[in-house]
């Protein structure tokens, strides 16, 4: 029996003011998008901004529903919108942030498991890695260079095809 160790590399910035320009611009787009979230049930408004290879930024926010499971997270709204409007265009990065009913969320928004799985698909389609910028508002910002860091041992198409990677 062998034991494997999985290492995750995450950069932590003290606040978004320290971020490189592209990442900061993406954070600002995500923050703007969070203001338009439809989140009457949770009051937790999430914004996501996807950067495409040609520099286009596509935003999304969470869309809730009275039948709770019918709603969708901001990350998937943004990624599905990007893929449906710009099919085949590679995704370079996604920034995510959130605000509560009365306050901006200081904690970095780390995406839910279902959104990580969807990110794996677009990272594979993009033939490169997708940077994930998880923003707290005036708080810590976590950045990973690939979805793989957030979802090791992910299920993807290669597993179905029986391929290694
Ligand atoms: N939510 C997101 O939009 N993204 C996440 O990664 C986590 C959760 C939304 C779903 C729901 O509308 C609200 O936040 C509370 O869970």
PDB file of C-alpha atoms and ligand atoms in Angstrom:
ATOM      1  CA  UNK A   1       0.000   0.000   0.000  1.00  0.00           C
ATOM      2  CA  UNK A   2       1.246   3.463  -0.935  1.00  0.00           C
ATOM      3  CA  UNK A   3       0.152   6.758   0.562  1.00  0.00           C
ATOM      4  CA  UNK A   4      -0.204   9.841  -1.632  1.00  0.00           C
ATOM      5  CA  UNK A   5       0.132  13.355  -0.326  1.00  0.00           C
ATOM      6  CA  UNK A   6      -1.819  16.092  -2.112  1.00  0.00           C
ATOM      7  CA  UNK A   7      -0.333  19.576  -1.938  1.00  0.00           C
ATOM      8  CA  UNK A   8      -2.422  22.662  -2.678  1.00  0.00           C
ATOM      9  CA  UNK A   9      -0.705  25.933  -3.509  1.00  0.00           C
ATOM     10  CA  UNK A  10      -2.676  29.007  -2.496  1.00  0.00           C
ATOM     11  CA  UNK A  11      -1.425  32.600  -2.538  1.00  0.00           C
ATOM     12  CA  UNK A  12      -2.875  34.852   0.136  1.00  0.00           C
ATOM     13  CA  UNK A  13      -3.005  38.639  -0.275  1.00  0.00           C
ATOM     14  CA  UNK A  14      -3.838  40.817   2.716  1.00  0.00           C
ATOM     15  CA  UNK A  15      -6.449  42.679   0.650  1.00  0.00           C
ATOM     16  CA  UNK A  16      -7.450  43.248  -2.984  1.00  0.00           C
ATOM     17  CA  UNK A  17      -5.349  46.423  -2.988  1.00  0.00           C
ATOM     18  CA  UNK A  18      -2.308  44.127  -3.177  1.00  0.00           C
ATOM     19  CA  UNK A  19      -3.574  42.214  -6.208  1.00  0.00           C
ATOM     20  CA  UNK A  20      -1.994  42.610  -9.652  1.00  0.00           C
ATOM     21  CA  UNK A  21      -4.044  44.913 -11.896  1.00  0.00           C
ATOM     22  CA  UNK A  22      -5.875  42.251 -13.972  1.00  0.00           C
ATOM     23  CA  UNK A  23      -7.007  40.404 -10.864  1.00  0.00           C
ATOM     24  CA  UNK A  24      -8.123  43.640  -9.194  1.00  0.00           C
ATOM     25  CA  UNK A  25     -10.184  44.662 -12.222  1.00  0.00           C
ATOM     26  CA  UNK A  26     -11.778  41.220 -12.237  1.00  0.00           C
ATOM     27  CA  UNK A  27     -12.579  41.518  -8.530  1.00  0.00           C
ATOM     28  CA  UNK A  28     -14.264  44.889  -9.136  1.00  0.00           C
ATOM     29  CA  UNK A  29     -16.429  43.343 -11.871  1.00  0.00           C
ATOM     30  CA  UNK A  30     -17.415  40.517  -9.511  1.00  0.00           C
ATOM     31  CA  UNK A  31     -18.263  42.999  -6.757  1.00  0.00           C
ATOM     32  CA  UNK A  32     -20.479  45.018  -9.122  1.00  0.00           C
ATOM     33  CA  UNK A  33     -22.221  41.821 -10.253  1.00  0.00           C
ATOM     34  CA  UNK A  34     -22.912  40.809  -6.644  1.00  0.00           C
ATOM     35  CA  UNK A  35     -25.033  43.936  -6.204  1.00  0.00           C
ATOM     36  CA  UNK A  36     -27.503  42.601  -8.806  1.00  0.00           C
ATOM     37  CA  UNK A  37     -27.810  39.084  -7.389  1.00  0.00           C
ATOM     38  CA  UNK A  38     -31.316  37.723  -6.924  1.00  0.00           C
ATOM     39  CA  UNK A  39     -30.946  36.348  -3.412  1.00  0.00           C
ATOM     40  CA  UNK A  40     -34.145  37.169  -1.484  1.00  0.00           C
ATOM     41  CA  UNK A  41     -34.033  33.902   0.499  1.00  0.00           C
ATOM     42  CA  UNK A  42     -30.447  33.778   1.745  1.00  0.00           C
ATOM     43  CA  UNK A  43     -29.638  37.481   1.537  1.00  0.00           C
ATOM     44  CA  UNK A  44     -26.154  36.312   0.522  1.00  0.00           C
ATOM     45  CA  UNK A  45     -25.308  37.979  -2.769  1.00  0.00           C
ATOM     46  CA  UNK A  46     -22.458  36.455  -4.727  1.00  0.00           C
ATOM     47  CA  UNK A  47     -20.779  37.923  -7.799  1.00  0.00           C
ATOM     48  CA  UNK A  48     -18.488  36.173 -10.255  1.00  0.00           C
ATOM     49  CA  UNK A  49     -16.431  37.573 -13.128  1.00  0.00           C
ATOM     50  CA  UNK A  50     -14.925  35.322 -15.790  1.00  0.00           C
ATOM     51  CA  UNK A  51     -11.934  36.495 -17.847  1.00  0.00           C
ATOM     52  CA  UNK A  52     -11.786  35.068 -21.373  1.00  0.00           C
ATOM     53  CA  UNK A  53      -8.689  34.697 -23.547  1.00  0.00           C
ATOM     54  CA  UNK A  54      -9.509  37.794 -25.637  1.00  0.00           C
ATOM     55  CA  UNK A  55      -9.896  39.960 -22.520  1.00  0.00           C
ATOM     56  CA  UNK A  56     -13.710  39.848 -22.421  1.00  0.00           C
ATOM     57  CA  UNK A  57     -15.156  39.770 -18.914  1.00  0.00           C
ATOM     58  CA  UNK A  58     -18.447  37.922 -18.396  1.00  0.00           C
ATOM     59  CA  UNK A  59     -20.185  38.365 -15.054  1.00  0.00           C
ATOM     60  CA  UNK A  60     -22.865  36.460 -13.183  1.00  0.00           C
ATOM     61  CA  UNK A  61     -24.540  36.412  -9.796  1.00  0.00           C
ATOM     62  CA  UNK A  62     -26.554  33.913  -7.795  1.00  0.00           C
ATOM     63  CA  UNK A  63     -30.144  33.413  -8.880  1.00  0.00           C
ATOM     64  CA  UNK A  64     -32.358  31.958  -6.160  1.00  0.00           C
ATOM     65  CA  UNK A  65     -35.798  30.398  -6.445  1.00  0.00           C
ATOM     66  CA  UNK A  66     -38.747  29.717  -4.131  1.00  0.00           C
ATOM     67  CA  UNK A  67     -38.082  26.055  -4.933  1.00  0.00           C
ATOM     68  CA  UNK A  68     -34.602  26.331  -3.386  1.00  0.00           C
ATOM     69  CA  UNK A  69     -32.683  23.687  -5.393  1.00  0.00           C
ATOM     70  CA  UNK A  70     -33.779  25.329  -8.647  1.00  0.00           C
ATOM     71  CA  UNK A  71     -31.536  28.321  -7.982  1.00  0.00           C
ATOM     72  CA  UNK A  72     -27.976  28.591  -9.248  1.00  0.00           C
ATOM     73  CA  UNK A  73     -24.676  29.883  -7.874  1.00  0.00           C
ATOM     74  CA  UNK A  74     -22.973  32.968  -9.301  1.00  0.00           C
ATOM     75  CA  UNK A  75     -19.973  31.013 -10.604  1.00  0.00           C
ATOM     76  CA  UNK A  76     -22.105  28.707 -12.724  1.00  0.00           C
ATOM     77  CA  UNK A  77     -24.304  31.557 -13.987  1.00  0.00           C
ATOM     78  CA  UNK A  78     -21.128  33.352 -15.143  1.00  0.00           C
ATOM     79  CA  UNK A  79     -19.420  30.288 -16.636  1.00  0.00           C
ATOM     80  CA  UNK A  80     -22.531  29.054 -18.457  1.00  0.00           C
ATOM     81  CA  UNK A  81     -23.173  32.554 -19.766  1.00  0.00           C
ATOM     82  CA  UNK A  82     -19.560  32.797 -20.992  1.00  0.00           C
ATOM     83  CA  UNK A  83     -19.729  29.419 -22.704  1.00  0.00           C
ATOM     84  CA  UNK A  84     -23.125  30.093 -24.296  1.00  0.00           C
ATOM     85  CA  UNK A  85     -22.184  33.564 -25.574  1.00  0.00           C
ATOM     86  CA  UNK A  86     -18.534  32.874 -26.436  1.00  0.00           C
ATOM     87  CA  UNK A  87     -18.460  29.151 -27.240  1.00  0.00           C
ATOM     88  CA  UNK A  88     -15.011  27.626 -27.397  1.00  0.00           C
ATOM     89  CA  UNK A  89     -13.251  30.676 -25.991  1.00  0.00           C
ATOM     90  CA  UNK A  90     -10.738  29.749 -23.298  1.00  0.00           C
ATOM     91  CA  UNK A  91     -11.333  30.830 -19.717  1.00  0.00           C
ATOM     92  CA  UNK A  92      -8.282  32.373 -18.078  1.00  0.00           C
ATOM     93  CA  UNK A  93      -9.542  33.330 -14.625  1.00  0.00           C
ATOM     94  CA  UNK A  94     -12.595  33.719 -12.422  1.00  0.00           C
ATOM     95  CA  UNK A  95     -12.982  36.145  -9.509  1.00  0.00           C
ATOM     96  CA  UNK A  96     -15.631  35.574  -6.858  1.00  0.00           C
ATOM     97  CA  UNK A  97     -16.861  37.748  -4.020  1.00  0.00           C
ATOM     98  CA  UNK A  98     -19.950  38.141  -1.848  1.00  0.00           C
ATOM     99  CA  UNK A  99     -21.944  40.503   0.289  1.00  0.00           C
ATOM    100  CA  UNK A 100     -24.497  39.788   2.984  1.00  0.00           C
ATOM    101  CA  UNK A 101     -27.790  41.648   3.450  1.00  0.00           C
ATOM    102  CA  UNK A 102     -26.155  44.565   5.217  1.00  0.00           C
ATOM    103  CA  UNK A 103     -22.459  44.027   4.896  1.00  0.00           C
ATOM    104  CA  UNK A 104     -19.714  43.169   2.467  1.00  0.00           C
ATOM    105  CA  UNK A 105     -18.367  39.738   3.264  1.00  0.00           C
ATOM    106  CA  UNK A 106     -14.796  40.021   4.571  1.00  0.00           C
ATOM    107  CA  UNK A 107     -14.062  36.332   4.230  1.00  0.00           C
ATOM    108  CA  UNK A 108     -12.854  35.098   0.832  1.00  0.00           C
ATOM    109  CA  UNK A 109     -15.630  33.383  -1.099  1.00  0.00           C
ATOM    110  CA  UNK A 110     -14.466  29.810  -1.636  1.00  0.00           C
ATOM    111  CA  UNK A 111     -16.688  28.158  -4.255  1.00  0.00           C
ATOM    112  CA  UNK A 112     -19.072  25.302  -3.472  1.00  0.00           C
ATOM    113  CA  UNK A 113     -18.279  21.779  -4.622  1.00  0.00           C
ATOM    114  CA  UNK A 114     -20.708  21.791  -7.562  1.00  0.00           C
ATOM    115  CA  UNK A 115     -19.146  24.988  -8.936  1.00  0.00           C
ATOM    116  CA  UNK A 116     -15.649  23.502  -8.569  1.00  0.00           C
ATOM    117  CA  UNK A 117     -16.811  20.528 -10.646  1.00  0.00           C
ATOM    118  CA  UNK A 118     -18.146  22.866 -13.355  1.00  0.00           C
ATOM    119  CA  UNK A 119     -14.840  24.796 -13.290  1.00  0.00           C
ATOM    120  CA  UNK A 120     -12.981  21.519 -13.923  1.00  0.00           C
ATOM    121  CA  UNK A 121     -14.939  21.110 -17.182  1.00  0.00           C
ATOM    122  CA  UNK A 122     -14.092  24.609 -18.437  1.00  0.00           C
ATOM    123  CA  UNK A 123     -10.468  24.266 -17.395  1.00  0.00           C
ATOM    124  CA  UNK A 124     -10.290  21.090 -19.485  1.00  0.00           C
ATOM    125  CA  UNK A 125     -11.989  22.834 -22.440  1.00  0.00           C
ATOM    126  CA  UNK A 126      -9.663  25.829 -22.082  1.00  0.00           C
ATOM    127  CA  UNK A 127      -6.571  23.608 -22.482  1.00  0.00           C
ATOM    128  CA  UNK A 128      -4.796  25.611 -19.805  1.00  0.00           C
ATOM    129  CA  UNK A 129      -5.282  26.434 -16.189  1.00  0.00           C
ATOM    130  CA  UNK A 130      -7.962  28.690 -14.784  1.00  0.00           C
ATOM    131  CA  UNK A 131      -6.883  31.052 -12.027  1.00  0.00           C
ATOM    132  CA  UNK A 132      -9.393  31.365  -9.178  1.00  0.00           C
ATOM    133  CA  UNK A 133      -9.442  34.600  -7.229  1.00  0.00           C
ATOM    134  CA  UNK A 134     -11.451  34.295  -4.021  1.00  0.00           C
ATOM    135  CA  UNK A 135     -12.051  37.703  -2.590  1.00  0.00           C
ATOM    136  CA  UNK A 136     -12.915  39.005   0.792  1.00  0.00           C
ATOM    137  CA  UNK A 137     -13.958  42.650   0.704  1.00  0.00           C
ATOM    138  CA  UNK A 138     -11.112  44.589   2.274  1.00  0.00           C
ATOM    139  CA  UNK A 139     -10.075  41.288   3.764  1.00  0.00           C
ATOM    140  CA  UNK A 140      -7.881  38.410   2.690  1.00  0.00           C
ATOM    141  CA  UNK A 141      -7.830  37.313  -0.956  1.00  0.00           C
ATOM    142  CA  UNK A 142      -6.912  33.737  -1.843  1.00  0.00           C
ATOM    143  CA  UNK A 143      -5.628  32.886  -5.329  1.00  0.00           C
ATOM    144  CA  UNK A 144      -5.014  29.466  -6.867  1.00  0.00           C
ATOM    145  CA  UNK A 145      -3.505  28.955 -10.307  1.00  0.00           C
ATOM    146  CA  UNK A 146      -5.678  26.008 -11.230  1.00  0.00           C
ATOM    147  CA  UNK A 147      -9.034  24.463 -10.362  1.00  0.00           C
ATOM    148  CA  UNK A 148      -7.047  21.293  -9.621  1.00  0.00           C
ATOM    149  CA  UNK A 149      -5.842  22.935  -6.409  1.00  0.00           C
ATOM    150  CA  UNK A 150      -9.419  23.258  -5.188  1.00  0.00           C
ATOM    151  CA  UNK A 151     -10.677  19.898  -6.404  1.00  0.00           C
ATOM    152  CA  UNK A 152      -7.956  17.282  -6.375  1.00  0.00           C
ATOM    153  CA  UNK A 153      -8.852  13.854  -7.763  1.00  0.00           C
ATOM    154  CA  UNK A 154     -11.698  15.451  -9.727  1.00  0.00           C
ATOM    155  CA  UNK A 155     -13.945  13.404 -11.952  1.00  0.00           C
ATOM    156  CA  UNK A 156     -13.499  14.421 -15.581  1.00  0.00           C
ATOM    157  CA  UNK A 157     -13.949  13.122 -19.132  1.00  0.00           C
ATOM    158  CA  UNK A 158     -10.550  11.377 -19.104  1.00  0.00           C
ATOM    159  CA  UNK A 159     -11.753   9.071 -16.350  1.00  0.00           C
ATOM    160  CA  UNK A 160     -14.706   7.986 -18.513  1.00  0.00           C
ATOM    161  CA  UNK A 161     -12.375   7.408 -21.461  1.00  0.00           C
ATOM    162  CA  UNK A 162     -10.022   5.461 -19.195  1.00  0.00           C
ATOM    163  CA  UNK A 163      -7.163   7.917 -19.924  1.00  0.00           C
ATOM    164  CA  UNK A 164      -4.595   8.936 -17.318  1.00  0.00           C
ATOM    165  CA  UNK A 165      -4.747  12.748 -17.781  1.00  0.00           C
TER     166      UNK A 165
HETATM  167  N1  LIG B   1     -23.628  30.665  -3.557  1.00  0.00           N
HETATM  168  C1  LIG B   1     -22.963  31.037  -4.688  1.00  0.00           C
HETATM  169  O1  LIG B   1     -23.491  31.785  -5.527  1.00  0.00           O
HETATM  170  N2  LIG B   1     -21.697  30.572  -4.873  1.00  0.00           N
HETATM  171  C2  LIG B   1     -21.052  29.746  -3.998  1.00  0.00           C
HETATM  172  O2  LIG B   1     -19.937  29.314  -4.281  1.00  0.00           O
HETATM  173  C3  LIG B   1     -21.647  29.410  -2.721  1.00  0.00           C
HETATM  174  C4  LIG B   1     -23.070  29.789  -2.546  1.00  0.00           C
HETATM  175  C5  LIG B   1     -24.994  31.156  -3.355  1.00  0.00           C
HETATM  176  C6  LIG B   1     -26.060  30.091  -3.468  1.00  0.00           C
HETATM  177  C7  LIG B   1     -27.170  30.705  -2.652  1.00  0.00           C
HETATM  178  O3  LIG B   1     -27.931  31.561  -3.498  1.00  0.00           O
HETATM  179  C8  LIG B   1     -26.464  31.547  -1.605  1.00  0.00           C
HETATM  180  O4  LIG B   1     -25.132  31.720  -2.077  1.00  0.00           O
HETATM  181  C9  LIG B   1     -26.416  30.914  -0.227  1.00  0.00           C
HETATM  182  O5  LIG B   1     -25.910  29.643  -0.276  1.00  0.00           O
END
